[in-house]
Amino acid sequence: MPPPADIVKVAIEWPGAFPKLMEIDQKKPLSAIIKEVCEGWSLGNHENFALQIADATNFYITEKNRNDIKNGSILRLTTSPYQTAVQLHERIQSSSMDAKLEALKDLANASRDITFAQEFINLDGISLLTQMVESGTERYQKLQKIMKPCFGDLLSFTLTAFVELMDHGIVSWDTFSVAFIKKIASYVNKSAMDTAVLQRSLAILESMVLNSQDLYHKVAQEITIGQLIPHLQGTDQDIQTYTIAVINALFLKAPEEKRQVRLQFAHTEMAHILAQKQLRSIILSNVIRSPTPINDEMAHQLYVLQVLTFNLLEDRMMTKMDPQDQAQRDIIFELRRIAFDVECEPNNSGSIEKRKSMYTRDYKKLGFINHVNPAVDFTQIPPGMLALDNMLYFARHHQDAYIRIVLENSSREDKHECPFGRSSIELTKMLCEILKVGELPSENCHDFHPMFFTHDRSFEEFFCISIQLLNKTWKEMRATSEDFNKVMQVVREQIMRALTLKPNSLDQFKSRLQNLSYTEILKIRQSERMNQEDFQSRPILELREKIQPEIMELIKQQRLNRLCEGTCFRKISSRRRQDKFWYCRLSPNHKVLHYGDLEESPQGEVPHDSLQDKLPVADIKAVITGKDCPHMKEKGALKQNKEVLELAFSVLYESDEYLNFIAPDKHEYCVWTDGLNALLGKEMTSDYTKSDMDTLLSMEMKLRLLDLENIQIPEAPPPIPKEPSNYDFVYDCN
């Protein structure tokens, strides 16, 4: 007979004694269990003791997490979190250098546990650490030359403990003094600093900037691009990642009114521009083209920097042209002058009517929609003035290509010309949509493009390549003015397909486009379509309706089979450095969900007997998704992150008990929500189900209609024949 579900068999350690094997009744209060353990070893004052998980984490067992204890777990009897916090609070103030160092090391390890962290913070421990950073370590700076390794370790453990304590989100970042910020910034600004101290100092500055607008201003006064750049020139990818993270944080939190110069690191705009160019080139040579492979965290930070850099274009994108502004009108005159090599006519040369007629003719050749006053074309936002900026950049920096495009099209028939002005405006708008200019970076995306780090004016160069592609595609399609939107759709597809190949440079991007001609796009479309014509005749539609329930049942069985295989989920935590896992799977008879914690992500199949917790499917009341999930409403649960919200779901059982999930990806999210809904007898509505239904239904239809090739399918069924004159042909098979 299996043991009761509430009884857990464990081993408990105590220094200097043999481990004790005992059964823990999860229904009994934790204090009663600790008292029983203490009495077994004749220890008094059981209130001063607690139980820990005996592994590398040493996390305390509390009433909240006691259900995580599994059969066969090894626990350790130790001093209570409060007693440990008091002892460490005293030890880190020791006058002995060695004792202080050992205490800070213990504090850094213990601070990872939120139970201990709460007790230490209640003793005003954060203030003590900040005071030590501000002034306490000054006493040892004189000894730094002879005790440099010891001093580095002392500071490293102090900052590590501080970071771990702050990561729990218990204390607000707004409480820190300018002196503390200056001290942390000084560690970043020093050229030769211990790697661990530098890493933690950068992490602290990033958190300060992201969590407090007031601290942003204080940090921005202490840190400049010039001081951060040297940290990118080393070979330590962790330091490089933290450095770019600080740059991104300052970039992201710059005040809205200063968007034109959002990186407030430099004292003058010119210095800012030079520093930004230097930053791009150093990232390209020391990070992107480094022999060390780029890890996910670095890829994410590069993606964020890419997004924030392109977001600088948002102001121009959303600025309408003022038709009365002479400086802006002069840009259009400059486009005309470069294209047709005309001298600026004196004001008195020819009549006003003659000059207007000449301007109108030239503006028509340039492809503007409004030939009389092309400034009106740039009042549409987006792309606003950004389109005009791109056109001027193309005309000045790629003059031969610009003149060729304009003259080539102005010599064609009116209906076959590719209007340069209109094309540039629509293309700029399209490129902004592709690069999502103006949108905030996603929390979990790693999709950066190396080619955008190879040029100081990468967006403008991107436009120049794309406008030449558009003109080439227009000719290949033999398009007319009525085909303008079709051409733009093909160009978008060409650009998107080239970008998915992640070219390393703009030249490589250009060569990729050469292989994606209009003819090639047609071939790709044809191969992807592969007889996916939508048959609309009534008999075909009736056949589809008949097959659909069979396909849905097949999809349902696949989902349930996947749930039986199980999935590894990450533990819900705002701490990104430590990954904890748990596993959930459905029993083969589809009656019980088995789940349990794992030390690491499994490489193979996880056996049922290692998953101690059970949830009968009959007890499940509902499946909740997205922002309605309880773990998405908790403080610090990254609830503002859209991608995490899209992967979150919860299983409600009993009255208010939940099993909370965050799927590893969209595919697993769809599989689990579909499978759980199928178990509850509800409809499977995920995007994945719709995609599977379309694919399988299309395939089944093709198989069933295979013999009907080249046979005309009638719109109406044939007439029912007359009844036979007799039924002599009928016989009884029995």
Tab-separated table of C-alpha atoms in Angstrom, residues 225-230 232-233 247 270-286 453 456:
chain	number	residue	atom	x	y	z
A	225	ILE	CA	30.365	56.786	-23.201
A	226	GLY	CA	34.094	57.439	-23.139
A	227	GLN	CA	34.374	55.791	-19.728
A	228	LEU	CA	32.310	52.766	-20.768
A	229	ILE	CA	33.990	52.126	-24.135
A	230	PRO	CA	37.251	50.653	-22.682
A	232	LEU	CA	34.057	46.787	-24.537
A	233	GLN	CA	37.631	46.448	-25.768
A	247	ILE	CA	24.363	51.936	-22.267
A	270	MET	CA	29.603	66.799	-31.297
A	271	ALA	CA	31.287	64.735	-28.604
A	272	HIS	CA	28.113	62.664	-28.389
A	273	ILE	CA	28.144	61.966	-32.127
A	274	LEU	CA	31.837	61.047	-32.134
A	275	ALA	CA	31.410	58.795	-29.105
A	276	GLN	CA	28.446	57.070	-30.688
A	277	LYS	CA	30.415	56.388	-33.903
A	278	GLN	CA	33.327	55.074	-31.859
A	279	LEU	CA	30.911	52.900	-29.868
A	280	ARG	CA	29.475	51.311	-33.014
A	281	SER	CA	32.895	50.544	-34.480
A	282	ILE	CA	34.205	49.075	-31.206
A	283	ILE	CA	31.118	46.867	-30.797
A	284	LEU	CA	31.558	45.670	-34.395
A	285	SER	CA	35.250	44.787	-34.048
A	286	ASN	CA	35.366	43.598	-30.406
A	453	PHE	CA	26.565	47.900	-36.964
A	456	ASP	CA	27.366	55.086	-39.115
